[in-house]
GROMACS .gro file of N, CA, C and O in nm:
model
  416
    1MET      N    1  -0.109   0.837  -2.135
    1MET     CA    2  -0.013   0.730  -2.143
    1MET      C    3  -0.086   0.600  -2.118
    1MET      O    4  -0.163   0.588  -2.026
    2THR      N    5  -0.062   0.501  -2.202
    2THR     CA    6  -0.122   0.370  -2.183
    2THR      C    7  -0.012   0.268  -2.159
    2THR      O    8   0.102   0.284  -2.203
    3TYR      N    9  -0.046   0.163  -2.089
    3TYR     CA   10   0.049   0.058  -2.058
    3TYR      C   11  -0.001  -0.072  -2.114
    3TYR      O   12  -0.119  -0.103  -2.107
    4GLU      N   13   0.090  -0.147  -2.171
    4GLU     CA   14   0.057  -0.279  -2.223
    4GLU      C   15   0.138  -0.381  -2.144
    4GLU      O   16   0.247  -0.352  -2.096
    5TRP      N   17   0.082  -0.500  -2.131
    5TRP     CA   18   0.155  -0.607  -2.066
    5TRP      C   19   0.277  -0.640  -2.151
    5TRP      O   20   0.268  -0.655  -2.271
    6LEU      N   21   0.392  -0.652  -2.087
    6LEU     CA   22   0.516  -0.678  -2.158
    6LEU      C   23   0.541  -0.827  -2.168
    6LEU      O   24   0.466  -0.908  -2.115
    7ASP      N   25   0.647  -0.861  -2.234
    7ASP     CA   26   0.680  -1.001  -2.252
    7ASP      C   27   0.708  -1.070  -2.119
    7ASP      O   28   0.739  -1.006  -2.018
    8ASP      N   29   0.700  -1.203  -2.120
    8ASP     CA   30   0.716  -1.282  -1.998
    8ASP      C   31   0.852  -1.259  -1.932
    8ASP      O   32   0.862  -1.256  -1.810
    9ALA      N   33   0.958  -1.244  -2.011
    9ALA     CA   34   1.092  -1.227  -1.955
    9ALA      C   35   1.101  -1.097  -1.873
    9ALA      O   36   1.161  -1.096  -1.766
   10THR      N   37   1.040  -0.991  -1.921
   10THR     CA   38   1.041  -0.864  -1.849
   10THR      C   39   0.967  -0.876  -1.717
   10THR      O   40   1.013  -0.828  -1.614
   11VAL      N   41   0.854  -0.943  -1.719
   11VAL     CA   42   0.774  -0.961  -1.598
   11VAL      C   43   0.847  -1.052  -1.499
   11VAL      O   44   0.849  -1.024  -1.379
   12ARG      N   45   0.911  -1.158  -1.548
   12ARG     CA   46   0.988  -1.246  -1.459
   12ARG      C   47   1.104  -1.171  -1.395
   12ARG      O   48   1.131  -1.185  -1.277
   13ARG      N   49   1.174  -1.090  -1.474
   13ARG     CA   50   1.287  -1.011  -1.423
   13ARG      C   51   1.238  -0.913  -1.316
   13ARG      O   52   1.301  -0.897  -1.211
   14LEU      N   53   1.124  -0.849  -1.340
   14LEU     CA   54   1.066  -0.758  -1.242
   14LEU      C   55   1.034  -0.832  -1.112
   14LEU      O   56   1.071  -0.787  -1.003
   15LEU      N   57   0.969  -0.947  -1.122
   15LEU     CA   58   0.933  -1.024  -1.003
   15LEU      C   59   1.057  -1.067  -0.925
   15LEU      O   60   1.063  -1.054  -0.803
   16GLU      N   61   1.159  -1.115  -0.995
   16GLU     CA   62   1.283  -1.156  -0.928
   16GLU      C   63   1.349  -1.037  -0.858
   16GLU      O   64   1.397  -1.050  -0.745
   17ASP      N   65   1.352  -0.922  -0.924
   17ASP     CA   66   1.409  -0.803  -0.863
   17ASP      C   67   1.332  -0.761  -0.738
   17ASP      O   68   1.392  -0.725  -0.636
   18LEU      N   69   1.201  -0.766  -0.744
   18LEU     CA   70   1.119  -0.728  -0.629
   18LEU      C   71   1.139  -0.825  -0.512
   18LEU      O   72   1.144  -0.782  -0.396
   19GLN      N   73   1.153  -0.953  -0.542
   19GLN     CA   74   1.178  -1.051  -0.436
   19GLN      C   75   1.313  -1.026  -0.370
   19GLN      O   76   1.325  -1.033  -0.247
   20ARG      N   77   1.415  -0.997  -0.449
   20ARG     CA   78   1.548  -0.968  -0.392
   20ARG      C   79   1.545  -0.840  -0.310
   20ARG      O   80   1.605  -0.832  -0.203
   21ALA      N   81   1.479  -0.737  -0.362
   21ALA     CA   82   1.471  -0.611  -0.288
   21ALA      C   83   1.397  -0.630  -0.157
   21ALA      O   84   1.438  -0.578  -0.053
   22ASP      N   85   1.290  -0.708  -0.160
   22ASP     CA   86   1.213  -0.734  -0.039
   22ASP      C   87   1.298  -0.806   0.066
   22ASP      O   88   1.283  -0.784   0.186
   23ALA      N   89   1.390  -0.891   0.020
   23ALA     CA   90   1.479  -0.964   0.110
   23ALA      C   91   1.601  -0.880   0.150
   23ALA      O   92   1.682  -0.925   0.230
   24GLY      N   93   1.613  -0.759   0.093
   24GLY     CA   94   1.728  -0.674   0.123
   24GLY      C   95   1.855  -0.713   0.049
   24GLY      O   96   1.964  -0.669   0.084
   25ASP      N   97   1.841  -0.794  -0.053
   25ASP     CA   98   1.956  -0.845  -0.130
   25ASP      C   99   1.988  -0.751  -0.247
   25ASP      O  100   1.975  -0.787  -0.363
   26PHE      N  101   2.033  -0.631  -0.215
   26PHE     CA  102   2.062  -0.532  -0.319
   26PHE      C  103   2.193  -0.559  -0.392
   26PHE      O  104   2.214  -0.510  -0.502
   27GLU      N  105   2.282  -0.637  -0.331
   27GLU     CA  106   2.411  -0.666  -0.392
   27GLU      C  107   2.399  -0.744  -0.522
   27GLU      O  108   2.484  -0.733  -0.609
   28HIS      N  109   2.294  -0.824  -0.536
   28HIS     CA  110   2.277  -0.907  -0.654
   28HIS      C  111   2.177  -0.849  -0.754
   28HIS      O  112   2.127  -0.921  -0.839
   29LEU      N  113   2.152  -0.721  -0.742
   29LEU     CA  114   2.061  -0.654  -0.835
   29LEU      C  115   2.142  -0.564  -0.929
   29LEU      O  116   2.245  -0.511  -0.890
   30PRO      N  117   2.094  -0.544  -1.051
   30PRO     CA  118   2.168  -0.462  -1.148
   30PRO      C  119   2.149  -0.312  -1.124
   30PRO      O  120   2.094  -0.240  -1.206
   31ILE      N  121   2.198  -0.265  -1.009
   31ILE     CA  122   2.177  -0.126  -0.970
   31ILE      C  123   2.299  -0.039  -0.997
   31ILE      O  124   2.287   0.079  -1.027
   32ALA      N  125   2.418  -0.096  -0.989
   32ALA     CA  126   2.542  -0.018  -0.998
   32ALA      C  127   2.550   0.067  -1.125
   32ALA      O  128   2.599   0.180  -1.122
   33ASN      N  129   2.500   0.016  -1.235
   33ASN     CA  130   2.505   0.088  -1.362
   33ASN      C  131   2.370   0.144  -1.405
   33ASN      O  132   2.352   0.183  -1.520
   34ALA      N  133   2.275   0.145  -1.311
   34ALA     CA  134   2.140   0.194  -1.344
   34ALA      C  135   2.143   0.345  -1.366
   34ALA      O  136   2.228   0.415  -1.311
   35PRO      N  137   2.051   0.397  -1.446
   35PRO     CA  138   2.043   0.541  -1.465
   35PRO      C  139   2.016   0.613  -1.332
   35PRO      O  140   1.956   0.555  -1.241
   36VAL      N  141   2.059   0.737  -1.324
   36VAL     CA  142   2.033   0.820  -1.206
   36VAL      C  143   1.914   0.909  -1.235
   36VAL      O  144   1.906   0.970  -1.343
   37LEU      N  145   1.822   0.918  -1.140
   37LEU     CA  146   1.707   1.005  -1.151
   37LEU      C  147   1.717   1.111  -1.042
   37LEU      O  148   1.708   1.081  -0.923
   38ALA      N  149   1.744   1.235  -1.083
   38ALA     CA  150   1.761   1.346  -0.989
   38ALA      C  151   1.634   1.429  -0.982
   38ALA      O  152   1.554   1.430  -1.076
   39ASN      N  153   1.618   1.498  -0.870
   39ASN     CA  154   1.501   1.584  -0.849
   39ASN      C  155   1.372   1.509  -0.875
   39ASN      O  156   1.279   1.562  -0.936
   40TYR      N  157   1.368   1.385  -0.829
   40TYR     CA  158   1.253   1.300  -0.858
   40TYR      C  159   1.135   1.334  -0.766
   40TYR      O  160   1.152   1.384  -0.656
   41LYS      N  161   1.019   1.304  -0.817
   41LYS     CA  162   0.897   1.318  -0.738
   41LYS      C  163   0.795   1.220  -0.792
   41LYS      O  164   0.799   1.183  -0.910
   42PRO      N  165   0.704   1.177  -0.708
   42PRO     CA  166   0.600   1.085  -0.754
   42PRO      C  167   0.499   1.157  -0.842
   42PRO      O  168   0.470   1.275  -0.820
   43VAL      N  169   0.449   1.086  -0.940
   43VAL     CA  170   0.342   1.137  -1.024
   43VAL      C  171   0.236   1.029  -1.036
   43VAL      O  172   0.267   0.910  -1.032
   44LEU      N  173   0.113   1.072  -1.049
   44LEU     CA  174   0.002   0.979  -1.062
   44LEU      C  175  -0.073   1.010  -1.189
   44LEU      O  176  -0.119   1.122  -1.210
   45GLY      N  177  -0.078   0.911  -1.275
   45GLY     CA  178  -0.160   0.917  -1.395
   45GLY      C  179  -0.251   0.796  -1.387
   45GLY      O  180  -0.322   0.777  -1.289
   46ASN      N  181  -0.241   0.708  -1.486
   46ASN     CA  182  -0.313   0.581  -1.478
   46ASN      C  183  -0.248   0.489  -1.375
   46ASN      O  184  -0.312   0.398  -1.324
   47VAL      N  185  -0.119   0.513  -1.348
   47VAL     CA  186  -0.042   0.435  -1.251
   47VAL      C  187   0.052   0.531  -1.178
   47VAL      O  188   0.070   0.645  -1.218
   48PHE      N  189   0.115   0.482  -1.071
   48PHE     CA  190   0.220   0.561  -1.006
   48PHE      C  191   0.346   0.550  -1.088
   48PHE      O  192   0.380   0.444  -1.140
   49ALA      N  193   0.420   0.662  -1.097
   49ALA     CA  194   0.547   0.668  -1.167
   49ALA      C  195   0.631   0.773  -1.097
   49ALA      O  196   0.589   0.833  -0.997
   50LEU      N  197   0.752   0.796  -1.147
   50LEU     CA  198   0.837   0.904  -1.097
   50LEU      C  199   0.870   0.996  -1.213
   50LEU      O  200   0.880   0.953  -1.327
   51SER      N  201   0.886   1.123  -1.181
   51SER     CA  202   0.939   1.217  -1.280
   51SER      C  203   1.069   1.272  -1.225
   51SER      O  204   1.092   1.272  -1.103
   52GLY      N  205   1.156   1.316  -1.313
   52GLY     CA  206   1.283   1.372  -1.272
   52GLY      C  207   1.376   1.390  -1.390
   52GLY      O  208   1.337   1.372  -1.505
   53THR      N  209   1.500   1.424  -1.359
   53THR     CA  210   1.603   1.446  -1.460
   53THR      C  211   1.693   1.323  -1.463
   53THR      O  212   1.751   1.285  -1.361
   54VAL      N  213   1.707   1.263  -1.579
   54VAL     CA  214   1.779   1.137  -1.591
   54VAL      C  215   1.919   1.158  -1.648
   54VAL      O  216   1.941   1.245  -1.733
   55THR      N  217   2.013   1.078  -1.598
   55THR     CA  218   2.146   1.066  -1.658
   55THR      C  219   2.183   0.918  -1.661
   55THR      O  220   2.142   0.841  -1.575
   56GLY      N  221   2.257   0.880  -1.764
   56GLY     CA  222   2.303   0.742  -1.776
   56GLY      C  223   2.199   0.644  -1.827
   56GLY      O  224   2.217   0.523  -1.816
   57HIS      N  225   2.092   0.694  -1.885
   57HIS     CA  226   1.988   0.606  -1.941
   57HIS      C  227   2.036   0.554  -2.076
   57HIS      O  228   2.094   0.628  -2.155
   58PRO      N  229   2.011   0.426  -2.106
   58PRO     CA  230   2.062   0.371  -2.232
   58PRO      C  231   1.997   0.427  -2.358
   58PRO      O  232   2.056   0.420  -2.466
   59ARG      N  233   1.879   0.487  -2.346
   59ARG     CA  234   1.811   0.536  -2.466
   59ARG      C  235   1.777   0.685  -2.463
   59ARG      O  236   1.729   0.738  -2.562
   60LEU      N  237   1.799   0.752  -2.349
   60LEU     CA  238   1.761   0.892  -2.337
   60LEU      C  239   1.884   0.977  -2.310
   60LEU      O  240   1.978   0.934  -2.243
   61ARG      N  241   1.883   1.100  -2.359
   61ARG     CA  242   1.999   1.188  -2.340
   61ARG      C  243   2.007   1.235  -2.195
   61ARG      O  244   1.905   1.250  -2.128
   62ASP      N  245   2.129   1.256  -2.149
   62ASP     CA  246   2.151   1.307  -2.014
   62ASP      C  247   2.086   1.444  -1.998
   62ASP      O  248   2.092   1.527  -2.088
   63GLY      N  249   2.023   1.466  -1.883
   63GLY     CA  250   1.959   1.593  -1.854
   63GLY      C  251   1.815   1.602  -1.898
   63GLY      O  252   1.750   1.703  -1.875
   64LYS      N  253   1.764   1.497  -1.960
   64LYS     CA  254   1.625   1.498  -2.007
   64LYS      C  255   1.529   1.482  -1.889
   64LYS      O  256   1.551   1.400  -1.801
   65GLU      N  257   1.422   1.559  -1.890
   65GLU     CA  258   1.314   1.544  -1.792
   65GLU      C  259   1.226   1.429  -1.840
   65GLU      O  260   1.181   1.430  -1.954
   66ILE      N  261   1.202   1.333  -1.752
   66ILE     CA  262   1.126   1.214  -1.792
   66ILE      C  263   1.017   1.182  -1.692
   66ILE      O  264   1.017   1.231  -1.579
   67VAL      N  265   0.924   1.098  -1.735
   67VAL     CA  266   0.832   1.027  -1.647
   67VAL      C  267   0.861   0.880  -1.672
   67VAL      O  268   0.861   0.834  -1.787
   68THR      N  269   0.888   0.807  -1.566
   68THR     CA  270   0.925   0.666  -1.579
   68THR      C  271   0.805   0.581  -1.618
   68THR      O  272   0.691   0.626  -1.616
   69SER      N  273   0.834   0.456  -1.646
   69SER     CA  274   0.726   0.358  -1.659
   69SER      C  275   0.671   0.332  -1.518
   69SER      O  276   0.716   0.390  -1.419
   70GLN      N  277   0.574   0.245  -1.509
   70GLN     CA  278   0.503   0.220  -1.384
   70GLN      C  279   0.600   0.187  -1.270
   70GLN      O  280   0.691   0.106  -1.285
   71LEU      N  281   0.579   0.251  -1.155
   71LEU     CA  282   0.663   0.234  -1.038
   71LEU      C  283   0.615   0.114  -0.955
   71LEU      O  284   0.497   0.106  -0.920
   72PHE      N  285   0.708   0.023  -0.924
   72PHE     CA  286   0.675  -0.094  -0.843
   72PHE      C  287   0.747  -0.095  -0.710
   72PHE      O  288   0.703  -0.164  -0.617
   73TYR      N  289   0.859  -0.026  -0.698
   73TYR     CA  290   0.937  -0.029  -0.574
   73TYR      C  291   1.008   0.105  -0.558
   73TYR      O  292   1.067   0.156  -0.654
   74LEU      N  293   1.001   0.161  -0.438
   74LEU     CA  294   1.067   0.288  -0.408
   74LEU      C  295   1.128   0.279  -0.269
   74LEU      O  296   1.058   0.249  -0.172
   75ASN      N  297   1.259   0.301  -0.259
   75ASN     CA  298   1.327   0.298  -0.131
   75ASN      C  299   1.423   0.417  -0.125
   75ASN      O  300   1.539   0.406  -0.163
   76PRO      N  301   1.373   0.534  -0.081
   76PRO     CA  302   1.459   0.653  -0.075
   76PRO      C  303   1.577   0.637   0.020
   76PRO      O  304   1.682   0.698  -0.002
   77GLU      N  305   1.563   0.555   0.125
   77GLU     CA  306   1.673   0.535   0.219
   77GLU      C  307   1.792   0.467   0.151
   77GLU      O  308   1.906   0.501   0.176
   78VAL      N  309   1.764   0.368   0.069
   78VAL     CA  310   1.869   0.298  -0.006
   78VAL      C  311   1.905   0.378  -0.131
   78VAL      O  312   2.015   0.368  -0.183
   79GLY      N  313   1.810   0.458  -0.179
   79GLY     CA  314   1.835   0.541  -0.297
   79GLY      C  315   1.808   0.470  -0.428
   79GLY      O  316   1.879   0.492  -0.527
   80VAL      N  317   1.704   0.385  -0.430
   80VAL     CA  318   1.672   0.311  -0.552
   80VAL      C  319   1.521   0.308  -0.576
   80VAL      O  320   1.441   0.321  -0.483
   81ALA      N  321   1.487   0.289  -0.702
   81ALA     CA  322   1.348   0.270  -0.742
   81ALA      C  323   1.347   0.167  -0.855
   81ALA      O  324   1.438   0.164  -0.938
   82ARG      N  325   1.242   0.084  -0.858
   82ARG     CA  326   1.227  -0.014  -0.966
   82ARG      C  327   1.097   0.015  -1.038
   82ARG      O  328   0.990   0.022  -0.979
   83THR      N  329   1.108   0.038  -1.166
   83THR     CA  330   0.991   0.057  -1.250
   83THR      C  331   0.970  -0.071  -1.331
   83THR      O  332   1.048  -0.166  -1.319
   84MET      N  333   0.869  -0.072  -1.413
   84MET     CA  334   0.843  -0.189  -1.496
   84MET      C  335   0.966  -0.226  -1.579
   84MET      O  336   1.000  -0.343  -1.594
   85ASN      N  337   1.036  -0.125  -1.628
   85ASN     CA  338   1.145  -0.151  -1.723
   85ASN      C  339   1.284  -0.160  -1.664
   85ASN      O  340   1.371  -0.224  -1.722
   86ARG      N  341   1.309  -0.092  -1.551
   86ARG     CA  342   1.448  -0.087  -1.503
   86ARG      C  343   1.457  -0.032  -1.361
   86ARG      O  344   1.361   0.022  -1.308
   87TRP      N  345   1.577  -0.045  -1.306
   87TRP     CA  346   1.613   0.019  -1.180
   87TRP      C  347   1.659   0.162  -1.208
   87TRP      O  348   1.714   0.191  -1.314
   88TYR      N  349   1.639   0.249  -1.109
   88TYR     CA  350   1.696   0.384  -1.110
   88TYR      C  351   1.767   0.406  -0.978
   88TYR      O  352   1.718   0.362  -0.873
   89ARG      N  353   1.882   0.474  -0.984
   89ARG     CA  354   1.945   0.524  -0.862
   89ARG      C  355   1.888   0.663  -0.839
   89ARG      O  356   1.877   0.742  -0.933
   90LEU      N  357   1.850   0.693  -0.717
   90LEU     CA  358   1.782   0.818  -0.686
   90LEU      C  359   1.878   0.920  -0.629
   90LEU      O  360   1.965   0.888  -0.549
   91SER      N  361   1.859   1.045  -0.671
   91SER     CA  362   1.942   1.155  -0.623
   91SER      C  363   1.855   1.277  -0.603
   91SER      O  364   1.771   1.309  -0.687
   92THR      N  365   1.875   1.344  -0.493
   92THR     CA  366   1.807   1.471  -0.463
   92THR      C  367   1.657   1.466  -0.490
   92THR      O  368   1.607   1.532  -0.579
   93GLY      N  369   1.588   1.389  -0.410
   93GLY     CA  370   1.443   1.375  -0.427
   93GLY      C  371   1.367   1.496  -0.380
   93GLY      O  372   1.414   1.575  -0.298
   94VAL      N  373   1.250   1.511  -0.433
   94VAL     CA  374   1.158   1.618  -0.395
   94VAL      C  375   1.027   1.554  -0.354
   94VAL      O  376   0.921   1.600  -0.389
   95MET      N  377   1.036   1.445  -0.280
   95MET     CA  378   0.917   1.371  -0.241
   95MET      C  379   0.823   1.460  -0.163
   95MET      O  380   0.860   1.516  -0.062
   96ARG      N  381   0.701   1.474  -0.208
   96ARG     CA  382   0.601   1.554  -0.140
   96ARG      C  383   0.498   1.463  -0.076
   96ARG      O  384   0.441   1.377  -0.141
   97ILE      N  385   0.475   1.484   0.053
   97ILE     CA  386   0.377   1.406   0.127
   97ILE      C  387   0.282   1.504   0.193
   97ILE      O  388   0.326   1.596   0.262
   98GLY      N  389   0.154   1.484   0.176
   98GLY     CA  390   0.058   1.571   0.242
   98GLY      C  391   0.060   1.711   0.181
   98GLY      O  392   0.074   1.727   0.062
   99HIS      N  393   0.049   1.812   0.266
   99HIS     CA  394   0.038   1.950   0.220
   99HIS      C  395   0.170   2.023   0.238
   99HIS      O  396   0.189   2.100   0.331
  100GLY      N  397   0.265   1.995   0.147
  100GLY     CA  398   0.390   2.067   0.148
  100GLY      C  399   0.500   2.008   0.235
  100GLY      O  400   0.611   2.057   0.235
  101ASP      N  401   0.469   1.901   0.311
  101ASP     CA  402   0.573   1.836   0.388
  101ASP      C  403   0.666   1.766   0.289
  101ASP      O  404   0.620   1.699   0.200
  102GLY      N  405   0.796   1.779   0.307
  102GLY     CA  406   0.888   1.717   0.213
  102GLY      C  407   0.979   1.618   0.280
  102GLY      O  408   1.015   1.633   0.395
  103VAL      N  409   1.017   1.518   0.207
  103VAL     CA  410   1.117   1.423   0.250
  103VAL      C  411   1.225   1.429   0.146
  103VAL      O  412   1.199   1.414   0.028
  104HIS      N  413   1.349   1.450   0.187
  104HIS     CA  414   1.457   1.463   0.089
  104HIS      C  415   1.553   1.348   0.101
  104HIS      O  416   1.607   1.317   0.195
   0.00000   0.00000   0.00000
Protein backbone atom coordinates (compact mmCIF):
# COMPACT_ATOMS: atom_id res chain seq x y z
CA MET A 1 0.00 0.00 0.00
CA THR A 2 1.35 3.42 -0.89
CA TYR A 3 0.22 6.79 0.36
CA GLU A 4 0.18 10.03 -1.53
CA TRP A 5 -0.17 13.50 -0.10
CA LEU A 6 -3.79 14.55 -0.43
CA ASP A 7 -5.25 17.88 -1.35
CA ASP A 8 -4.86 20.87 0.97
CA ALA A 9 -8.52 20.78 2.09
CA THR A 10 -8.19 17.20 3.36
CA VAL A 11 -5.02 18.02 5.26
CA ARG A 12 -6.57 21.18 6.76
CA ARG A 13 -9.66 19.22 7.84
CA LEU A 14 -7.42 16.57 9.44
CA LEU A 15 -5.42 19.22 11.33
CA GLU A 16 -8.58 20.98 12.56
CA ASP A 17 -10.04 17.66 13.72
CA LEU A 18 -6.85 16.75 15.58
CA GLN A 19 -6.75 20.14 17.29
CA ARG A 20 -10.37 19.77 18.44
CA ALA A 21 -9.78 16.21 19.63
CA ASP A 22 -6.68 17.31 21.52
CA ALA A 23 -8.78 19.99 23.25
CA GLY A 24 -11.49 17.40 24.06
CA ASP A 25 -14.01 19.19 21.83
CA PHE A 26 -15.70 16.08 20.43
CA GLU A 27 -19.12 17.75 20.21
CA HIS A 28 -18.05 19.82 17.20
CA LEU A 29 -16.52 16.94 15.26
CA PRO A 30 -18.32 14.96 12.54
CA ILE A 31 -18.42 11.75 14.59
CA ALA A 32 -22.15 11.07 15.05
CA ASN A 33 -22.56 9.74 11.50
CA ALA A 34 -19.06 8.29 11.13
CA PRO A 35 -18.68 4.66 10.08
CA VAL A 36 -18.39 2.05 12.83
CA LEU A 37 -15.28 -0.12 12.96
CA ALA A 38 -15.86 -3.33 14.94
CA ASN A 39 -13.29 -5.89 16.07
CA TYR A 40 -10.60 -3.36 15.30
CA LYS A 41 -6.92 -3.86 15.87
CA PRO A 42 -3.81 -1.89 14.99
CA VAL A 43 -1.83 -2.89 11.94
CA LEU A 44 1.58 -1.73 10.84
CA GLY A 45 2.62 -1.52 7.24
CA ASN A 46 4.30 1.59 5.87
CA VAL A 47 2.21 3.49 8.45
CA PHE A 48 -0.02 2.70 11.41
CA ALA A 49 -3.63 1.91 10.50
CA LEU A 50 -6.57 -0.06 11.88
CA SER A 51 -8.21 -3.17 10.54
CA GLY A 52 -11.72 -4.32 11.36
CA THR A 53 -15.26 -4.80 10.13
CA VAL A 54 -16.92 -1.63 8.88
CA THR A 55 -20.56 -0.56 8.81
CA GLY A 56 -21.99 2.75 7.65
CA HIS A 57 -19.08 3.64 5.37
CA PRO A 58 -20.10 5.86 2.44
CA ARG A 59 -18.23 3.78 -0.16
CA LEU A 60 -17.87 0.28 1.33
CA ARG A 61 -20.49 -2.39 1.97
CA ASP A 62 -21.50 -3.17 5.53
CA GLY A 63 -19.62 -6.12 7.02
CA LYS A 64 -16.53 -5.66 4.85
CA GLU A 65 -13.14 -6.33 6.45
CA ILE A 66 -10.98 -3.27 5.84
CA VAL A 67 -7.65 -1.65 6.59
CA THR A 68 -8.08 2.07 7.11
CA SER A 69 -5.97 4.85 5.72
CA GLN A 70 -3.15 6.15 7.91
CA LEU A 71 -4.09 6.43 11.59
CA PHE A 72 -3.53 9.82 13.24
CA TYR A 73 -5.67 9.65 16.39
CA LEU A 74 -6.95 6.76 18.52
CA ASN A 75 -9.00 7.14 21.70
CA PRO A 76 -10.54 3.81 22.78
CA GLU A 77 -11.98 5.41 25.94
CA VAL A 78 -14.07 7.84 23.87
CA GLY A 79 -14.51 5.20 21.16
CA VAL A 80 -13.15 7.13 18.19
CA ALA A 81 -10.29 7.04 15.72
CA ARG A 82 -9.23 9.57 13.07
CA THR A 83 -7.52 8.41 9.93
CA MET A 84 -6.27 10.52 7.05
CA ASN A 85 -9.67 10.33 5.38
CA ARG A 86 -12.30 10.18 8.12
CA TRP A 87 -13.43 9.53 11.67
CA TYR A 88 -14.48 6.06 12.82
CA ARG A 89 -16.60 5.12 15.81
CA LEU A 90 -14.98 2.14 17.49
CA SER A 91 -16.76 -0.98 18.68
CA THR A 92 -15.46 -4.17 20.29
CA GLY A 93 -11.75 -3.60 19.92
CA VAL A 94 -9.14 -6.31 19.94
CA MET A 95 -6.25 -4.03 20.82
CA ARG A 96 -3.16 -6.14 21.42
CA ILE A 97 -0.33 -4.75 23.52
CA GLY A 98 2.83 -6.67 24.23
CA HIS A 99 2.61 -10.46 24.31
CA GLY A 100 -1.09 -11.28 24.32
CA ASP A 101 -2.21 -8.62 26.80
CA GLY A 102 -5.49 -7.20 25.52
CA VAL A 103 -7.37 -4.00 26.03
CA HIS A 104 -11.02 -4.12 25.08
